Amino acid sequence: MHKAVAVVMDPIEGIHTEKDTSFALMLEAQRRGYRVLYVQPGSLAIRDGKAIATMAEVQLKDDKYQYFTKGDWQTSALSTVQAVLMRKDPPVTDQFIHDTQILSMAETEGVLVVNRPQGLRDLNEKLAALLFPQCCPPTLVSRSMAELKAFIGEHGDVVAKPLDGMGGKSIFRIRQGDSNLNVILETLTAGGALTMLQRYLPEIRDGDKRILLVDGEPVPYCLARIPQGDEFRGNLAAGGKGEGRPLSERDFWIAGQLGPWLREQGMLFVGLDVIGDYLTEVNVTSPTCVRELDKQFGLNIAGLLFDAIEARLDKA
């Protein structure tokens, strides 16, 4: 059987190749001789107890505009491929959870799924960081207005965010006495939603660092996403500027706290968000920044990941 990798991702037609990590992974798979199969969005399904998907083989070219050609769609069992890359962006909706349950069925049929579907279900990207409180700033997760207000009163300057966002969406900075306090908290806790508050870290001015872990080991460089103008968010999607930097001693320490555990959970490719000396998020669904770091430091991070994937396939 010719080796093949299937990629579950958002529509390939809408990506920006110069910064799309899924595209980097697909290029690396193609370089290694894999058939690269693009999974039609929304096509994961189960037939007679078997995980299936509608897929088309793609040929990739590292070009800004004419970057892929696609073959015919065919519905096949996922067990016909050696590995599946689950790269669907958040939010983690019911549909996302159901897709991971289908991918868990594919796992039982011998397919390597990266990252492991169980971990994608269990590890909320905000809450997962709190499994390592020694790495985190003071944090509260609550839906109680009284508790949230008390935390703000204690720390004076906090960042508030929902548990299911990405790219800086719906993140607020709140200071004690803010006239918008009530409406912000009412918005974030609407319908009984949990809200995360963290003490504001002024080191955000120097960037929100994205540290990539491949099979538990940190890439020795991070991408610091630096807020621009009067924006306090560093997310690239919110206009932040990406600047590559070597990891600090503290960055390596944080990576060492999480790396072995994440490897045990089958999380082969993870992005840690670190502001100053503190871990703020653990990104497991579709970590990014590979293209930027590769370009700035002459790396091949996708190659490191495929080394880890192939080591597991060899053991299977």
CSV table of C-alpha atoms in Angstrom, one decimal:
chain,number,residue,atom,x,y,z
A,1,MET,CA,0.0,0.0,0.0
A,2,HIS,CA,1.5,3.4,-1.1
A,3,LYS,CA,2.0,5.5,2.0
A,4,ALA,CA,-0.6,8.4,2.4
A,5,VAL,CA,-1.5,11.1,4.8
A,6,ALA,CA,-4.9,12.7,5.1
A,7,VAL,CA,-5.3,16.3,6.3
A,8,VAL,CA,-8.4,17.6,8.0
A,9,MET,CA,-8.3,21.4,7.8
A,10,ASP,CA,-10.4,24.4,7.0
A,11,PRO,CA,-10.9,25.1,3.2
A,12,ILE,CA,-7.6,24.9,1.5
A,13,GLU,CA,-8.7,27.6,-1.0
A,14,GLY,CA,-8.6,30.2,1.7
A,15,ILE,CA,-5.1,29.8,3.2
A,16,HIS,CA,-2.2,32.2,3.0
A,17,THR,CA,0.7,29.9,2.1
A,18,GLU,CA,3.4,32.2,3.4
A,19,LYS,CA,2.2,31.7,7.0
A,20,ASP,CA,0.0,28.5,6.9
A,21,THR,CA,1.4,25.7,9.0
A,22,SER,CA,-0.9,23.1,7.6
A,23,PHE,CA,0.5,23.9,4.2
A,24,ALA,CA,4.0,23.5,5.5
A,25,LEU,CA,3.1,20.0,6.8
A,26,MET,CA,1.5,19.0,3.5
A,27,LEU,CA,4.6,20.2,1.6
A,28,GLU,CA,6.8,18.1,3.9
A,29,ALA,CA,4.7,15.0,3.5
A,30,GLN,CA,4.9,15.4,-0.3
A,31,ARG,CA,8.7,15.8,-0.1
A,32,ARG,CA,8.8,12.5,1.7
A,33,GLY,CA,6.8,10.7,-0.9
A,34,TYR,CA,3.4,10.5,0.7
A,35,ARG,CA,0.2,10.8,-1.2
A,36,VAL,CA,-1.4,13.9,0.4
A,37,LEU,CA,-5.1,13.6,0.7
A,38,TYR,CA,-7.2,16.7,1.5
A,39,VAL,CA,-10.3,15.9,3.4
A,40,GLN,CA,-13.4,17.7,2.2
A,41,PRO,CA,-14.6,19.9,5.1
A,42,GLY,CA,-17.5,18.3,6.9
A,43,SER,CA,-17.1,14.9,5.2
A,44,LEU,CA,-15.9,12.8,8.2
A,45,ALA,CA,-18.5,10.1,8.7
A,46,ILE,CA,-19.1,6.5,9.9
A,47,ARG,CA,-20.4,3.7,7.7
A,48,ASP,CA,-21.0,0.2,9.0
A,49,GLY,CA,-18.8,1.0,12.0
A,50,LYS,CA,-15.9,2.3,10.0
A,51,ALA,CA,-14.5,5.8,9.9
A,52,ILE,CA,-14.7,7.3,6.4
A,53,ALA,CA,-14.1,10.6,4.7
A,54,THR,CA,-14.4,12.2,1.3
A,55,MET,CA,-10.8,12.9,0.1
A,56,ALA,CA,-9.0,14.2,-2.9
A,57,GLU,CA,-5.3,13.8,-3.7
A,58,VAL,CA,-3.6,17.2,-3.9
A,59,GLN,CA,-0.3,18.2,-5.5
A,60,LEU,CA,1.4,21.1,-3.7
A,61,LYS,CA,3.6,23.9,-4.9
A,62,ASP,CA,5.3,26.5,-2.7
A,63,ASP,CA,3.7,29.4,-4.4
A,64,LYS,CA,1.6,32.3,-3.1
A,65,TYR,CA,-1.2,31.9,-5.7
A,66,GLN,CA,-1.1,28.7,-7.7
A,67,TYR,CA,-0.2,26.5,-4.8
A,68,PHE,CA,-2.3,23.3,-5.3
A,69,THR,CA,-4.1,21.1,-7.8
A,70,LYS,CA,-6.7,18.7,-6.7
A,71,GLY,CA,-7.8,15.3,-8.0
A,72,ASP,CA,-11.3,13.8,-7.9
A,73,TRP,CA,-13.2,13.4,-4.7
A,74,GLN,CA,-13.5,9.9,-3.5
A,75,THR,CA,-15.1,8.5,-0.3
A,76,SER,CA,-12.9,6.0,1.4
A,77,ALA,CA,-12.1,4.4,4.8
A,78,LEU,CA,-9.6,6.4,6.8
A,79,SER,CA,-7.9,3.1,7.4
A,80,THR,CA,-6.5,3.4,3.8
A,81,VAL,CA,-4.0,6.0,5.1
A,82,GLN,CA,-1.2,5.7,7.5
A,83,ALA,CA,-1.7,9.0,9.3
A,84,VAL,CA,-4.3,11.8,9.7
A,85,LEU,CA,-3.3,15.4,10.5
A,86,MET,CA,-6.2,17.0,12.4
A,87,ARG,CA,-5.7,20.7,11.7
A,88,LYS,CA,-9.3,22.1,12.1
A,89,ASP,CA,-9.2,25.5,13.7
A,90,PRO,CA,-11.1,26.3,16.9
A,91,PRO,CA,-13.7,26.9,18.2
A,92,VAL,CA,-14.2,23.5,19.6
A,93,THR,CA,-17.9,23.0,18.8
A,94,ASP,CA,-20.1,20.0,19.1
A,95,GLN,CA,-19.2,19.3,15.5
A,96,PHE,CA,-15.5,19.4,16.2
A,97,ILE,CA,-16.0,17.0,19.1
A,98,HIS,CA,-18.0,14.6,16.9
A,99,ASP,CA,-15.2,14.7,14.3
A,100,THR,CA,-12.6,13.7,17.0
A,101,GLN,CA,-14.8,10.8,18.0
A,102,ILE,CA,-14.8,9.6,14.4
A,103,LEU,CA,-11.0,10.0,14.3
A,104,SER,CA,-10.8,8.0,17.5
A,105,MET,CA,-12.5,5.2,15.6
A,106,ALA,CA,-9.9,5.5,12.9
A,107,GLU,CA,-7.2,5.2,15.6
A,108,THR,CA,-8.7,1.8,16.7
A,109,GLU,CA,-8.4,0.8,13.0
A,110,GLY,CA,-4.6,1.4,13.1
A,111,VAL,CA,-4.4,5.0,11.9
A,112,LEU,CA,-2.0,7.4,13.6
A,113,VAL,CA,-3.9,10.7,14.3
A,114,VAL,CA,-2.0,13.8,15.1
A,115,ASN,CA,-2.8,15.2,17.5
A,116,ARG,CA,-4.5,12.4,19.4
A,117,PRO,CA,-8.3,12.9,19.3
A,118,GLN,CA,-8.8,12.1,23.0
A,119,GLY,CA,-6.4,14.9,23.8
A,120,LEU,CA,-8.2,17.3,21.5
A,121,ARG,CA,-11.4,16.6,23.4
A,122,ASP,CA,-9.8,16.7,26.9
A,123,LEU,CA,-7.4,19.7,26.6
A,124,ASN,CA,-9.2,23.0,26.4
A,125,GLU,CA,-6.5,25.4,25.2
A,126,LYS,CA,-7.1,27.8,28.0
A,127,LEU,CA,-7.8,25.3,30.8
A,128,ALA,CA,-4.9,22.9,29.9
A,129,ALA,CA,-2.4,25.5,31.0
A,130,LEU,CA,-3.9,25.4,34.5
A,131,LEU,CA,-2.8,21.8,34.9
A,132,PHE,CA,0.6,23.4,35.4
A,133,PRO,CA,-0.1,26.2,37.9
A,134,GLN,CA,3.6,26.6,38.7
A,135,CYS,CA,3.9,28.0,35.2
A,136,CYS,CA,0.9,30.3,35.1
A,137,PRO,CA,0.0,33.8,36.4
A,138,PRO,CA,-2.7,34.3,39.0
A,139,THR,CA,-5.9,33.0,37.2
A,140,LEU,CA,-9.6,32.6,38.0
A,141,VAL,CA,-12.1,30.6,35.9
A,142,SER,CA,-15.6,31.2,37.0
A,143,ARG,CA,-19.1,32.2,35.9
A,144,SER,CA,-19.9,34.0,39.2
A,145,MET,CA,-20.0,37.8,38.8
A,146,ALA,CA,-19.1,38.2,42.4
A,147,GLU,CA,-16.0,36.0,42.2
A,148,LEU,CA,-14.9,37.6,38.9
A,149,LYS,CA,-15.3,41.1,40.4
A,150,ALA,CA,-13.4,40.1,43.5
A,151,PHE,CA,-10.5,38.9,41.4
A,152,ILE,CA,-10.4,42.1,39.5
A,153,GLY,CA,-10.5,44.0,42.8
A,154,GLU,CA,-7.6,42.0,44.1
A,155,HIS,CA,-5.3,42.4,41.1
A,156,GLY,CA,-6.5,45.7,39.7
A,157,ASP,CA,-5.6,45.0,36.1
A,158,VAL,CA,-6.6,41.8,34.4
A,159,VAL,CA,-7.2,40.1,31.0
A,160,ALA,CA,-10.6,38.4,30.5
A,161,LYS,CA,-11.3,35.9,27.8
A,162,PRO,CA,-13.8,33.1,26.9
A,163,LEU,CA,-12.6,29.5,26.9
A,164,ASP,CA,-13.4,28.7,23.3
A,165,GLY,CA,-11.9,31.6,21.3
A,166,MET,CA,-8.8,32.0,19.1
A,167,GLY,CA,-6.8,34.7,17.4
A,168,GLY,CA,-7.4,37.2,20.2
A,169,LYS,CA,-11.2,37.2,19.7
A,170,SER,CA,-13.3,38.6,22.6
A,171,ILE,CA,-10.3,39.2,24.8
A,172,PHE,CA,-10.7,42.2,27.1
A,173,ARG,CA,-8.3,44.1,29.3
A,174,ILE,CA,-10.2,45.3,32.4
A,175,ARG,CA,-8.9,47.7,35.1
A,176,GLN,CA,-10.4,48.3,38.5
A,177,GLY,CA,-13.1,51.0,38.2
A,178,ASP,CA,-13.6,50.4,34.4
A,179,SER,CA,-17.1,51.8,33.6
A,180,ASN,CA,-17.6,48.9,31.1
A,181,LEU,CA,-16.9,46.2,33.7
A,182,ASN,CA,-20.4,45.0,34.1
A,183,VAL,CA,-21.2,44.8,30.4
A,184,ILE,CA,-17.9,43.0,29.6
A,185,LEU,CA,-18.6,40.3,32.3
A,186,GLU,CA,-22.2,40.0,31.3
A,187,THR,CA,-21.1,39.4,27.7
A,188,LEU,CA,-18.5,36.8,28.6
A,189,THR,CA,-20.7,34.9,31.0
A,190,ALA,CA,-23.9,35.1,28.9
A,191,GLY,CA,-25.8,31.8,29.1
A,192,GLY,CA,-23.7,30.6,32.1
A,193,ALA,CA,-20.4,30.5,30.1
A,194,LEU,CA,-17.2,30.2,32.1
A,195,THR,CA,-14.8,33.1,31.8
A,196,MET,CA,-11.1,33.2,32.5
A,197,LEU,CA,-9.4,36.1,34.2
A,198,GLN,CA,-5.6,36.4,34.4
A,199,ARG,CA,-3.5,39.1,36.0
A,200,TYR,CA,-2.4,41.5,33.3
A,201,LEU,CA,1.2,40.9,32.4
A,202,PRO,CA,2.9,44.2,31.2
A,203,GLU,CA,5.6,42.0,29.5
A,204,ILE,CA,3.0,41.6,26.7
A,205,ARG,CA,4.7,44.8,25.3
A,206,ASP,CA,7.7,42.6,24.5
A,207,GLY,CA,5.5,40.0,22.8
A,208,ASP,CA,3.3,37.0,23.4
A,209,LYS,CA,5.7,34.1,22.6
A,210,ARG,CA,4.7,31.1,20.7
A,211,ILE,CA,6.9,28.1,21.7
A,212,LEU,CA,6.4,25.0,19.5
A,213,LEU,CA,6.8,21.5,21.0
A,214,VAL,CA,7.5,18.6,18.7
A,215,ASP,CA,7.0,15.2,20.4
A,216,GLY,CA,7.5,17.0,23.7
A,217,GLU,CA,10.7,18.8,22.7
A,218,PRO,CA,10.9,22.5,22.2
A,219,VAL,CA,12.0,24.1,19.0
A,220,PRO,CA,14.8,26.4,20.2
A,221,TYR,CA,13.3,29.5,18.8
A,222,CYS,CA,9.9,31.1,19.4
A,223,LEU,CA,7.8,33.7,17.6
A,224,ALA,CA,7.1,36.7,19.7
A,225,ARG,CA,3.9,38.4,18.6
A,226,ILE,CA,4.2,42.0,19.5
A,227,PRO,CA,1.2,44.3,19.9
A,228,GLN,CA,1.1,47.3,17.6
A,229,GLY,CA,-0.1,50.8,18.3
A,230,ASP,CA,-2.7,51.1,21.0
A,231,GLU,CA,-3.6,47.4,20.8
A,232,PHE,CA,-2.8,45.2,23.9
A,233,ARG,CA,-3.2,41.9,22.1
A,234,GLY,CA,-0.2,40.4,20.4
A,235,ASN,CA,-2.1,37.8,18.2
A,236,LEU,CA,-1.1,38.0,14.6
A,237,ALA,CA,-4.8,37.9,13.7
A,238,ALA,CA,-5.2,41.1,15.8
A,239,GLY,CA,-2.4,42.9,14.0
A,240,GLY,CA,0.5,41.8,16.1
A,241,LYS,CA,4.0,41.7,14.5
A,242,GLY,CA,5.9,38.4,14.6
A,243,GLU,CA,9.6,38.5,15.6
A,244,GLY,CA,11.7,35.4,16.0
A,245,ARG,CA,13.8,34.9,19.2
A,246,PRO,CA,15.8,32.2,20.9
A,247,LEU,CA,14.1,30.6,23.9
A,248,SER,CA,15.1,32.0,27.3
A,249,GLU,CA,16.1,29.8,30.2
A,250,ARG,CA,12.6,30.2,31.6
A,251,ASP,CA,11.0,29.3,28.3
A,252,PHE,CA,13.0,26.0,28.3
A,253,TRP,CA,11.9,25.4,31.9
A,254,ILE,CA,8.2,25.8,31.0
A,255,ALA,CA,8.6,23.5,28.0
A,256,GLY,CA,10.3,21.0,30.2
A,257,GLN,CA,7.4,21.0,32.7
A,258,LEU,CA,4.8,20.3,30.0
A,259,GLY,CA,6.7,18.4,27.3
A,260,PRO,CA,7.0,14.9,28.7
A,261,TRP,CA,3.3,14.9,29.8
A,262,LEU,CA,2.1,16.1,26.4
A,263,ARG,CA,4.1,13.4,24.7
A,264,GLU,CA,2.4,10.8,26.9
A,265,GLN,CA,-1.0,12.2,25.8
A,266,GLY,CA,-0.2,11.7,22.2
A,267,MET,CA,0.1,15.5,21.6
A,268,LEU,CA,2.9,15.4,19.0
A,269,PHE,CA,2.6,19.1,17.9
A,270,VAL,CA,1.7,21.7,20.5
A,271,GLY,CA,2.1,25.5,20.7
A,272,LEU,CA,2.7,27.1,24.1
A,273,ASP,CA,1.8,30.8,24.6
A,274,VAL,CA,4.1,32.5,27.1
A,275,ILE,CA,4.1,36.1,28.2
A,276,GLY,CA,7.2,37.2,30.1
A,277,ASP,CA,7.8,34.3,32.5
A,278,TYR,CA,4.3,32.8,32.4
A,279,LEU,CA,2.4,30.2,30.5
A,280,THR,CA,-1.0,31.5,29.3
A,281,GLU,CA,-2.3,28.9,26.8
A,282,VAL,CA,-1.6,25.4,25.4
A,283,ASN,CA,-2.6,25.2,21.8
A,284,VAL,CA,-3.3,21.6,20.6
A,285,THR,CA,-5.8,22.0,17.8
A,286,SER,CA,-3.9,23.7,15.0
A,287,PRO,CA,-0.6,25.3,16.3
A,288,THR,CA,0.9,27.8,13.9
A,289,CYS,CA,4.0,29.9,13.3
A,290,VAL,CA,6.0,27.2,11.5
A,291,ARG,CA,6.4,29.1,8.3
A,292,GLU,CA,7.6,32.3,10.1
A,293,LEU,CA,10.2,30.4,12.2
A,294,ASP,CA,11.4,28.3,9.3
A,295,LYS,CA,12.0,31.5,7.3
A,296,GLN,CA,13.8,33.5,10.0
A,297,PHE,CA,16.1,30.7,11.3
A,298,GLY,CA,16.5,28.3,8.4
A,299,LEU,CA,14.5,25.5,10.2
A,300,ASN,CA,12.4,22.7,9.0
A,301,ILE,CA,9.9,22.2,11.8
A,302,ALA,CA,7.6,20.2,9.7
A,303,GLY,CA,10.5,17.8,9.1
A,304,LEU,CA,10.9,17.4,12.9
A,305,LEU,CA,7.3,16.5,13.2
A,306,PHE,CA,7.4,14.0,10.4
A,307,ASP,CA,10.4,12.4,12.0
A,308,ALA,CA,8.3,11.9,15.1
A,309,ILE,CA,5.3,10.6,13.0
A,310,GLU,CA,7.5,8.1,11.1
A,311,ALA,CA,9.1,6.9,14.3
A,312,ARG,CA,5.6,6.0,15.6
A,313,LEU,CA,4.6,4.4,12.3
A,314,ASP,CA,7.7,2.3,12.4
A,315,LYS,CA,6.8,1.0,15.8
A,316,ALA,CA,3.2,0.2,14.8
